[in-house]
Short mmCIF file of C-alpha atoms in Angstrom, two decimals:
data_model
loop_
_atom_site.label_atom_id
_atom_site.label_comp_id
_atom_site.label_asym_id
_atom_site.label_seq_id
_atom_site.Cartn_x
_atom_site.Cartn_y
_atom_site.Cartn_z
CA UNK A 1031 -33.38 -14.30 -20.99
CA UNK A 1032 -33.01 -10.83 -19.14
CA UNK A 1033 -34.55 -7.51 -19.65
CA UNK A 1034 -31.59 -4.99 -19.18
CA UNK A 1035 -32.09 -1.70 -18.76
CA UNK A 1036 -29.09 0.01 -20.13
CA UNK A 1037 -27.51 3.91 -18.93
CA UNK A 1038 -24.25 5.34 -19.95
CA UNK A 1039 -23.84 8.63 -17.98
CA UNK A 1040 -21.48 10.14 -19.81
CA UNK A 1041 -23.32 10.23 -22.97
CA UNK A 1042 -26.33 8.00 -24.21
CA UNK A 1043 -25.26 5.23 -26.99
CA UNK A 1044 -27.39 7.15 -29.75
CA UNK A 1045 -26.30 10.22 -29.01
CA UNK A 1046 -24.86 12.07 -32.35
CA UNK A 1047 -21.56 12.64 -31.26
CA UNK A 1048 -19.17 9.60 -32.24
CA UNK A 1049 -16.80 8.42 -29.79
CA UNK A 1050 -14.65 5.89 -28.14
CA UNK A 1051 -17.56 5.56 -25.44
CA UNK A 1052 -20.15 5.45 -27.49
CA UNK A 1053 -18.86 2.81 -29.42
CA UNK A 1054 -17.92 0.28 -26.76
CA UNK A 1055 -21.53 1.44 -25.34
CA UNK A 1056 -23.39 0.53 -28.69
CA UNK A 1057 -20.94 -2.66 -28.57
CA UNK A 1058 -21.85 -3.70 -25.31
CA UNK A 1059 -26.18 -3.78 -26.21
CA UNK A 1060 -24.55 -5.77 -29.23
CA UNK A 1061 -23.49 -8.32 -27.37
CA UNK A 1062 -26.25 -8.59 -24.61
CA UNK A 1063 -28.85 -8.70 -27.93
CA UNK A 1064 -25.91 -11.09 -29.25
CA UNK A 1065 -27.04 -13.35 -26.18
CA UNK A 1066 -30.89 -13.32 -26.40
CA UNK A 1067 -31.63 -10.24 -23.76
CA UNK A 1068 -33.70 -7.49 -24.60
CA UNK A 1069 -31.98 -4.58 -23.56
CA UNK A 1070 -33.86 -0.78 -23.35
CA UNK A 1071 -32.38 2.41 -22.93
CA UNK A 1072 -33.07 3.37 -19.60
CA UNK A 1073 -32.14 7.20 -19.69
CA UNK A 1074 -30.84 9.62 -22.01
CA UNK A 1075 -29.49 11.67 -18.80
CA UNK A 1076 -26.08 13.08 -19.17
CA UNK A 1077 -24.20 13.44 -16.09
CA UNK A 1078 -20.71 13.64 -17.59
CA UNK A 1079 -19.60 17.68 -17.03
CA UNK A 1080 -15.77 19.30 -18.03
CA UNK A 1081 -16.05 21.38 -15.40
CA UNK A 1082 -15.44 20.39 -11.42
CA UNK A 1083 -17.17 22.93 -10.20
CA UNK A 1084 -19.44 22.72 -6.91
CA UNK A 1085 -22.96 24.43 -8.65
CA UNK A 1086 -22.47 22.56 -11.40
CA UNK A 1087 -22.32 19.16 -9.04
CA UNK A 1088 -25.29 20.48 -7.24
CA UNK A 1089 -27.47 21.02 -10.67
CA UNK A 1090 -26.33 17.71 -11.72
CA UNK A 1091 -26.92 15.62 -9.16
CA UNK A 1092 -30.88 17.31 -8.64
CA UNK A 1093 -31.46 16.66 -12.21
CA UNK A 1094 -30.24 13.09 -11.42
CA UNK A 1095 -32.56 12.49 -9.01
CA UNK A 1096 -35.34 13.55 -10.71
CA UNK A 1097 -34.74 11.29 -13.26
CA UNK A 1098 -34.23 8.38 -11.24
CA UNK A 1099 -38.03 9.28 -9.92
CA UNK A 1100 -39.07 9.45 -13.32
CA UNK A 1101 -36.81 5.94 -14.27
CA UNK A 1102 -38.70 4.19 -11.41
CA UNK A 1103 -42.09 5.23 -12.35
CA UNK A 1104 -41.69 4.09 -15.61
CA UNK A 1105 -39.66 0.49 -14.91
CA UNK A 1106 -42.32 -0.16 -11.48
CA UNK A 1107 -44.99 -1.58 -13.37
CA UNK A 1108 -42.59 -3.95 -15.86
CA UNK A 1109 -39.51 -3.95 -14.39
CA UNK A 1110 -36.18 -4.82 -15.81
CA UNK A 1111 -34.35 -7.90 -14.32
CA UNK A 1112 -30.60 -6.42 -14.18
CA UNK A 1113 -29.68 -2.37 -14.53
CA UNK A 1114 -26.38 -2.05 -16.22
CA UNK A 1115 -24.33 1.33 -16.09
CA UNK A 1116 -21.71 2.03 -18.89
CA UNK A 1117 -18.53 3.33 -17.58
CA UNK A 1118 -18.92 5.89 -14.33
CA UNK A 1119 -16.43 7.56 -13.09
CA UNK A 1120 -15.35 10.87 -11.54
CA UNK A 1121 -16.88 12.98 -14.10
CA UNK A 1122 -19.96 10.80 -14.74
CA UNK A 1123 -21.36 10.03 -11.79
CA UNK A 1124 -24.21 7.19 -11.48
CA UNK A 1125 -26.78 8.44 -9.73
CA UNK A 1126 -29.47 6.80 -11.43
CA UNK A 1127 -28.56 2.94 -10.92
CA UNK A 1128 -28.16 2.92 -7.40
CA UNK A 1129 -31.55 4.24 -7.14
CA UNK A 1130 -33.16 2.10 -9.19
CA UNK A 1131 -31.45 -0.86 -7.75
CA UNK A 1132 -32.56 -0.13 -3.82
CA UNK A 1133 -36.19 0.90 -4.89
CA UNK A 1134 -36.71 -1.94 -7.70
CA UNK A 1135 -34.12 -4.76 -6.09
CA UNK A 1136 -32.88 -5.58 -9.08
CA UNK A 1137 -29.18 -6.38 -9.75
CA UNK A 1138 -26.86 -3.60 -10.60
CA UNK A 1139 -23.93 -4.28 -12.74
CA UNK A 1140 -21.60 -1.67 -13.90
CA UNK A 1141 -19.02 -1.88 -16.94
CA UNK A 1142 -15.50 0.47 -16.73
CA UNK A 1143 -16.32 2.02 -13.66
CA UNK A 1144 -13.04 4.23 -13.37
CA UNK A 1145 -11.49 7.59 -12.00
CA UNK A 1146 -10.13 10.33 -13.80
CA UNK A 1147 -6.23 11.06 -13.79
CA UNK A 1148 -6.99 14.65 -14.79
CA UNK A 1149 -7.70 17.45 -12.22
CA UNK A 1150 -4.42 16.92 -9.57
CA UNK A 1151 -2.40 19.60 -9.07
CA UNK A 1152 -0.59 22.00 -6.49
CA UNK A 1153 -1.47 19.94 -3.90
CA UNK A 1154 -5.29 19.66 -4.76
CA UNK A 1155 -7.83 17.18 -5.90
CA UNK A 1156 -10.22 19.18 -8.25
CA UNK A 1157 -12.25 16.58 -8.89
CA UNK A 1158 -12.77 15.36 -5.21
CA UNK A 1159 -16.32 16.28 -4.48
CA UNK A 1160 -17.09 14.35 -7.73
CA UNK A 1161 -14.96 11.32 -7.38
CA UNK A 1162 -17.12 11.05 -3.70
CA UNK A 1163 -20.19 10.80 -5.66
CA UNK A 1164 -18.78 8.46 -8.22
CA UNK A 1165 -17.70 6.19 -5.32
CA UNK A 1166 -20.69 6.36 -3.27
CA UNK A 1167 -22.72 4.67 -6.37
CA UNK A 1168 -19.82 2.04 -7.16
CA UNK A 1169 -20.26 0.66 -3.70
CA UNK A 1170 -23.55 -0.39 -4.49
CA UNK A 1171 -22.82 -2.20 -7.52
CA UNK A 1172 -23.54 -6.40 -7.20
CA UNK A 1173 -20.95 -6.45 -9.84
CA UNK A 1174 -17.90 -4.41 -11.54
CA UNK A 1175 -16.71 -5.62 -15.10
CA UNK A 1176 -13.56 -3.82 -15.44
CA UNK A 1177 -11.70 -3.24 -18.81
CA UNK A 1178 -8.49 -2.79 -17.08
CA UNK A 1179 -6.31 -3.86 -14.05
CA UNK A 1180 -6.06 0.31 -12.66
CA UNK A 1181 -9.57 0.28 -12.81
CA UNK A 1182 -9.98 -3.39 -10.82
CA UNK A 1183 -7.97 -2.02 -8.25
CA UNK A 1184 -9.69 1.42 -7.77
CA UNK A 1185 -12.55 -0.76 -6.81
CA UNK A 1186 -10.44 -2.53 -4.53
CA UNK A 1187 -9.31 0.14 -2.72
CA UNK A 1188 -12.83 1.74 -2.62
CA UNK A 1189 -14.57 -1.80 -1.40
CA UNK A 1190 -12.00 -4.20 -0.26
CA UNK A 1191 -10.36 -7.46 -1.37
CA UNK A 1192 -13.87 -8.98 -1.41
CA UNK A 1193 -15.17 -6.63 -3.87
CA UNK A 1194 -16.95 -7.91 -6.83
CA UNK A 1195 -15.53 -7.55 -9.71
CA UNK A 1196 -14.86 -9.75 -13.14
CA UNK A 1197 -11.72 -8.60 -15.58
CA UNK A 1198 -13.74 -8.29 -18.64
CA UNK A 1199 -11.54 -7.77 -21.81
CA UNK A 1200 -12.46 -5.32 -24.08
CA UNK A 1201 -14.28 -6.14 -27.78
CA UNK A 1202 -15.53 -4.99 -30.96
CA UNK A 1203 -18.37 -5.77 -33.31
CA UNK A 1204 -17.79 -6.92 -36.50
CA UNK A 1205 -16.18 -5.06 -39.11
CA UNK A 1206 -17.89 -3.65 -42.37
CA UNK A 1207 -16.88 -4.35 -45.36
CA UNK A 1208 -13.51 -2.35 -45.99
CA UNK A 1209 -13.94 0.28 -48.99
CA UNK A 1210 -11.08 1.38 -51.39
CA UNK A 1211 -8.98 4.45 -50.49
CA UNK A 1212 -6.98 6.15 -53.26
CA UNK A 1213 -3.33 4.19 -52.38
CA UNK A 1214 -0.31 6.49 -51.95
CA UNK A 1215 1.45 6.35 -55.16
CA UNK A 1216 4.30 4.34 -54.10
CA UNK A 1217 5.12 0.41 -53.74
CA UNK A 1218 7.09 0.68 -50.52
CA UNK A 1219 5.48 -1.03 -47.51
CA UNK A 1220 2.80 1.16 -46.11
CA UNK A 1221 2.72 2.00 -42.09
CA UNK A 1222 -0.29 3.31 -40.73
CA UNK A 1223 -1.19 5.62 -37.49
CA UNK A 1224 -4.39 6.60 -36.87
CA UNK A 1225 -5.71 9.10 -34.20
CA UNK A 1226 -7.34 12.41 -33.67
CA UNK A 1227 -4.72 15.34 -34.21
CA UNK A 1228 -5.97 17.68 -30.99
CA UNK A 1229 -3.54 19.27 -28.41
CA UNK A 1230 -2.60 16.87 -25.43
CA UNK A 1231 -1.57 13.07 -25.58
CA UNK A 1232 -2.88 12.18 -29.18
CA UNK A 1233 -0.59 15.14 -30.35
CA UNK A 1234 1.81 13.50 -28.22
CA UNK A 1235 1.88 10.05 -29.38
CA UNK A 1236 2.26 11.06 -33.13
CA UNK A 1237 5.30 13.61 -31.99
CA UNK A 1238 6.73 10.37 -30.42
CA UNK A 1239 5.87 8.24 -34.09
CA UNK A 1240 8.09 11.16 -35.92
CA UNK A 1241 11.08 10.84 -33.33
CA UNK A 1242 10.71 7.04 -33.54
CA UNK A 1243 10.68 7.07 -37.80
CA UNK A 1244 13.28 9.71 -38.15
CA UNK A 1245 16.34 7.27 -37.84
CA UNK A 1246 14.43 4.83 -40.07
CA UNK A 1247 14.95 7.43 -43.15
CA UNK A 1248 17.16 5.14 -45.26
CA UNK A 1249 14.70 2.36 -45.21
CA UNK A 1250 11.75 1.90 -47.54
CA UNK A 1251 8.40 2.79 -46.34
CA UNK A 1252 5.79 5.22 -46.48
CA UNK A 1253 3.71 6.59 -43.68
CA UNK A 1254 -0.38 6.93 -44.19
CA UNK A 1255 -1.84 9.00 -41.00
CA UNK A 1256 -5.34 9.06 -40.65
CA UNK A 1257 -7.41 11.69 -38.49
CA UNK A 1258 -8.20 15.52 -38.24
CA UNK A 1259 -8.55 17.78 -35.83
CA UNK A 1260 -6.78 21.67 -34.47
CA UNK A 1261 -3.20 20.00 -34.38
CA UNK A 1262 -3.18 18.97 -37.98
CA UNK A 1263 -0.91 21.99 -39.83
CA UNK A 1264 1.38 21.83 -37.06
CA UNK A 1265 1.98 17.94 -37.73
CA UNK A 1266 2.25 18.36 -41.03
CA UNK A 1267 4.71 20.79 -40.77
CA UNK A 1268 6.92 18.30 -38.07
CA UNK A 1269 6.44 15.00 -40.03
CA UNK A 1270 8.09 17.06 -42.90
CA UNK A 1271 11.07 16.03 -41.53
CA UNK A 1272 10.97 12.81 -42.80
CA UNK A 1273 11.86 14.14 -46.23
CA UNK A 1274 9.76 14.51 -49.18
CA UNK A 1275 6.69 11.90 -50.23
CA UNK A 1276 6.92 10.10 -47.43
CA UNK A 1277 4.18 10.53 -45.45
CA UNK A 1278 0.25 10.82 -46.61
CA UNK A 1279 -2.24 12.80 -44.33
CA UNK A 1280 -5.90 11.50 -45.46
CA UNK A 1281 -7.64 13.25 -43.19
CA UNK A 1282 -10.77 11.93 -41.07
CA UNK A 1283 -12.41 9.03 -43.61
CA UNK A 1284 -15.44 6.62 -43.26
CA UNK A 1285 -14.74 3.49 -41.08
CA UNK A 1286 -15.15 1.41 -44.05
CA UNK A 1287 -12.08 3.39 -45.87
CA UNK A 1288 -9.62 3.13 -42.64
CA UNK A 1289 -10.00 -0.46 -42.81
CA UNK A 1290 -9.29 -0.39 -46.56
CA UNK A 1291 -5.91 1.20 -45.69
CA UNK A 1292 -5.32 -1.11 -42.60
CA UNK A 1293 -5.90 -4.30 -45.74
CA UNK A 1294 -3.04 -2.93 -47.41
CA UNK A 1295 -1.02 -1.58 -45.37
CA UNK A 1296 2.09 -3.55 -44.07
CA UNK A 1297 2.50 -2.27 -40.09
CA UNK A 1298 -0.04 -0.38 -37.73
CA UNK A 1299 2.51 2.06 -36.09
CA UNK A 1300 0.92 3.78 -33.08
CA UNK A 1301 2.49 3.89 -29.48
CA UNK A 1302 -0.27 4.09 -27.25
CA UNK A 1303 1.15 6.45 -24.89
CA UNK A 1304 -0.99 6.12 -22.14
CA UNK A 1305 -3.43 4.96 -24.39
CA UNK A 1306 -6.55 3.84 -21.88
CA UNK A 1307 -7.44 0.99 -24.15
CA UNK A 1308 -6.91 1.27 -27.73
CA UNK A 1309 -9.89 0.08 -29.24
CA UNK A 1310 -7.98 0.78 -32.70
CA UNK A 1311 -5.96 -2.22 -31.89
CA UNK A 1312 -8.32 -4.64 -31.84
CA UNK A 1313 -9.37 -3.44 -35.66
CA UNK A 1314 -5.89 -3.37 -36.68
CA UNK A 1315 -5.46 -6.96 -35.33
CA UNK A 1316 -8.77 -8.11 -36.74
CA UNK A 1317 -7.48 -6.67 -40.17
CA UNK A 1318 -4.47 -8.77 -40.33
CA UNK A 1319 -2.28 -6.05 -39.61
CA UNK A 1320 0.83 -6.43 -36.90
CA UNK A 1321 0.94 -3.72 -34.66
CA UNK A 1322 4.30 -1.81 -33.27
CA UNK A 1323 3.36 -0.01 -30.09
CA UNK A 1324 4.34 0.47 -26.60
CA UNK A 1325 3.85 -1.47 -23.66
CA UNK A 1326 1.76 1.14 -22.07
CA UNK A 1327 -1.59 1.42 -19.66
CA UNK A 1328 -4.23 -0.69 -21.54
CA UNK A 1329 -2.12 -1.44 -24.70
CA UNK A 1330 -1.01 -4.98 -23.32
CA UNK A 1331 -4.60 -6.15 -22.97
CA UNK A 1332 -5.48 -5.67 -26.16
CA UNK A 1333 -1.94 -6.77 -27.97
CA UNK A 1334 -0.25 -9.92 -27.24
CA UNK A 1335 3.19 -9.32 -27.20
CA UNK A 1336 5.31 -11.43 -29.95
CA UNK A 1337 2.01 -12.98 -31.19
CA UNK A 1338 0.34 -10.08 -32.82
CA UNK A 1339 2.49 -7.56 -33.07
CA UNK A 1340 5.45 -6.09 -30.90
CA UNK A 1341 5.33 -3.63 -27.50
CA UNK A 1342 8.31 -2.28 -26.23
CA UNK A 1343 8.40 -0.51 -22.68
CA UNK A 1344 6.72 2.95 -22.74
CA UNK A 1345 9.82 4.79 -21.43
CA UNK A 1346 11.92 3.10 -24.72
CA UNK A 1347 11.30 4.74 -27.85
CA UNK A 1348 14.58 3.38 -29.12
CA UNK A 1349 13.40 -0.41 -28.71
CA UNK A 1350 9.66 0.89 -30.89
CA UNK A 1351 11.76 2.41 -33.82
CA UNK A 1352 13.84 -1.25 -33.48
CA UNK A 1353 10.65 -3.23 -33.89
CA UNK A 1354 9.65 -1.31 -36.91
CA UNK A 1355 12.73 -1.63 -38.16
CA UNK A 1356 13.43 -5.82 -36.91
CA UNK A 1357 9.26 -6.52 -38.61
CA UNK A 1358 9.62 -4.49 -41.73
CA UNK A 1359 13.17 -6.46 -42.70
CA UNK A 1360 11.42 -9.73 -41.80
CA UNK A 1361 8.56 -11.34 -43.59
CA UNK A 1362 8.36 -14.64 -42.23
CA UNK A 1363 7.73 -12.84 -38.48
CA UNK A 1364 5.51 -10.49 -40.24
CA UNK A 1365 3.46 -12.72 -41.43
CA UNK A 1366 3.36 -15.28 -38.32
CA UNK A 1367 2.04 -11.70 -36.32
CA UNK A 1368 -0.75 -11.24 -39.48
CA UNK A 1369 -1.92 -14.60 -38.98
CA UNK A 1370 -2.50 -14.82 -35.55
CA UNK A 1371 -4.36 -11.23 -35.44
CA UNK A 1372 -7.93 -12.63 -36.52
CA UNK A 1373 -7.72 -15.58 -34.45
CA UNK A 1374 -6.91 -13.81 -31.40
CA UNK A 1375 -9.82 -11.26 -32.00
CA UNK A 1376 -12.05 -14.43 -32.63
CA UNK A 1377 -11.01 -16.40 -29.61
CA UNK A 1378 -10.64 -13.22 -26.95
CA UNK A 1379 -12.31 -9.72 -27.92
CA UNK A 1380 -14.89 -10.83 -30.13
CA UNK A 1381 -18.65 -10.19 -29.96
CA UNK A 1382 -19.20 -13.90 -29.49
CA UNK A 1383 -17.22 -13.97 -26.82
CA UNK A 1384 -18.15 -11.04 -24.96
CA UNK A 1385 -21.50 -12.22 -25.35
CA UNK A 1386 -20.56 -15.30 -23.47
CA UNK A 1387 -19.03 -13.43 -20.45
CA UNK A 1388 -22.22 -11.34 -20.12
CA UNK A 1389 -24.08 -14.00 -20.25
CA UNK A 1390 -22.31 -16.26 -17.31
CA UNK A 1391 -21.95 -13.13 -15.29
CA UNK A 1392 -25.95 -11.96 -16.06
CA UNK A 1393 -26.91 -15.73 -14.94
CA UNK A 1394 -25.15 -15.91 -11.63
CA UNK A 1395 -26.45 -12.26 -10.51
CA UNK A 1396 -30.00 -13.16 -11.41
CA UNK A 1397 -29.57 -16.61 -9.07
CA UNK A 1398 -28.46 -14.23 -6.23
CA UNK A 1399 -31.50 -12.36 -6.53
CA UNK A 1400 -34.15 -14.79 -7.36
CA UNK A 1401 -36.89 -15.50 -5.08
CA UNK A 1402 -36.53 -18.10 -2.37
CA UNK A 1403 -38.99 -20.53 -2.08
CA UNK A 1404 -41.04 -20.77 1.25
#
């Protein structure tokens, strides 16, 4: 099988600071180890900056290229058969990669290459200078995996119809084993959000939860909502509305105890407003728990619609209160959508089978590039 040398420029996969990235990063040398490669951490070089500045660009980008030098120097003398780059985009540029792959010529795959929405305004393109540099690497790819359809045609738009790219849907690992949490002490049917409470659109998609719960007052149910962060007071404060005992805020908890909650509770209620992907989803569904949410940005590719749970369109908040409402009064469609969540996971956004896509993608690259005889 395939060496891989493995880079994620906006933060390494061992880095101490958990996040959605790192995850799917640590997920992804899973699933290449999952298929027999040995994969090594190329760089720990963090290109990823908040701030669009030009210095900052220029300090970046010589650091870069220093450590592509130093990359190259190192991967020369036993060099890797395919360099794989974990989601650049406008404020993670790959410099390194491209580097490698013109002074090695070695494949060079990338996974979620994307742009940022953020940084548009009055006219002006903030991130511009950045999104150039972004670009410039992405063209040299051999091949784009791409989480999403906006992201698929980015790189259409950027290289043409012909560009080379793969939908590649998104996965998780395999769950721990869930842990007890102290239940709520009430027998109505538990519903369960879970996000980070910070300013911006998390605060905004459990503002939207409360709006969408508050004409669902007479019916039975009780509302566990997991995460921490600045916004927390002022949530607790606004989900007050909902009357007394009928909410529980647990705070941040260990994976294990999230999934506890997710075994007993009866709905995962989260919108997903312009939720990139949702990797929270896929846990929910692997769980056995139906999930409410809308049909919004990468929602639908994790969610199948009427199978495992119920999306209504992102503009309708009316029609996600009605499908808490329509699965909480039925039990026969709630438990059709619990069944078909592990299956789905199995079948489509499994280890396993992103294992199996790497692999048929990893084996047609390294045919392109082998050596021709004579």
């Amino acid at each position: 099988m395939a060496k891989i040398a493995f880079y994620a420029p906006i933060k390494p996969p061992d880095h101490p600071i958990p996040s959605g990235d790192r995850l799917i990063a640590q997920n992804l040398i899973k699933a290449l180890e999952l298929g027999g490669h040995n994969v090594i951490l190329a760089s720990r070089f963090i290109a990823y900056s908040k701030r669009p500045d030009t210095p900052t660009l220029e300090d970046r980008k010589r650091q870069a290229l220093a450590e592509a030098d130093a990359v190259v120097a190192r991967l020369k003398d036993d060099p890797s058969h395919v360099w794989l780059t974990y989601h650049p985009y406008c404020k993670a540029p790959d410099w390194l990669g491209p580097c490698v792959r013109q002074t090695l010529n070695i494949p060079y795959i990338t996974v979620e290459a994307a742009r940022t929405g953020q940084g548009f305004g009055n006219g002006q393109d903030l991130w511009r200078d950045w999104r150039h540099e972004a670009q410039i690497g992405m063209q040299m790819a051999d091949l784009h995996l791409a989480f999403k359809p906006q992201d698929a045609a980015m790189l259409r738009d950027l290289m043409g119809d012909a560009a080379p790219i793969e939908m590649f849907p998104p996965f998780i690992a395999p769950l721990p084993e869930p842990a007890p949490y102290p239940p709520p002490d009430t027998k109505a049917p538990l519903l369960l959000a879970v996000g980070m409470m910070r300013p911006g659109k998390k605060e905004q998609n459990f503002r939207l939860l409360l709006e969408a719960l508050k004409p669902l007052t007479h019916k039975d149910w009780h509302l566990v909502l997991v995460g921490d962060g600045p916004s927390r007071q002022s949530l607790k404060e606004a989900f007050a509305a909902l009357g007394p005992d009928r909410t529980t805020f647990t705070g941040a908890l260990p994976h294990a105890q999230v999934l506890g909650i997710m075994q007993r509770a009866a709905l995962f209620c989260w919108p997903g407003w312009r939720e990139p992907i949702g990797m929270v989803y896929l846990e929910a569904q692997a769980m056995g728990l139906p999930v409410i949410a809308l049909h919004s940005m990468g929602v639908p590719l994790t969610v199948l619609d009427g199978k495992t749970g119920l999306l209504s369109p992102e503009n309708n908040l009316t029609g996600f209160t009605a499908n808490i409402a329509r699965v909480l009064e039925n039990e026969p469609l709630r438990a059709r959508l619990s069944a078909a969540g592990p299956s789905h996971m199995a079948e489509s956004h499994s280890l396993a089978a992103a294992a199996r896509r790497l692999n048929k993608a990893l084996a047609t690259l390294q045919l392109q590039f082998a050596p021709k005889n004579g």
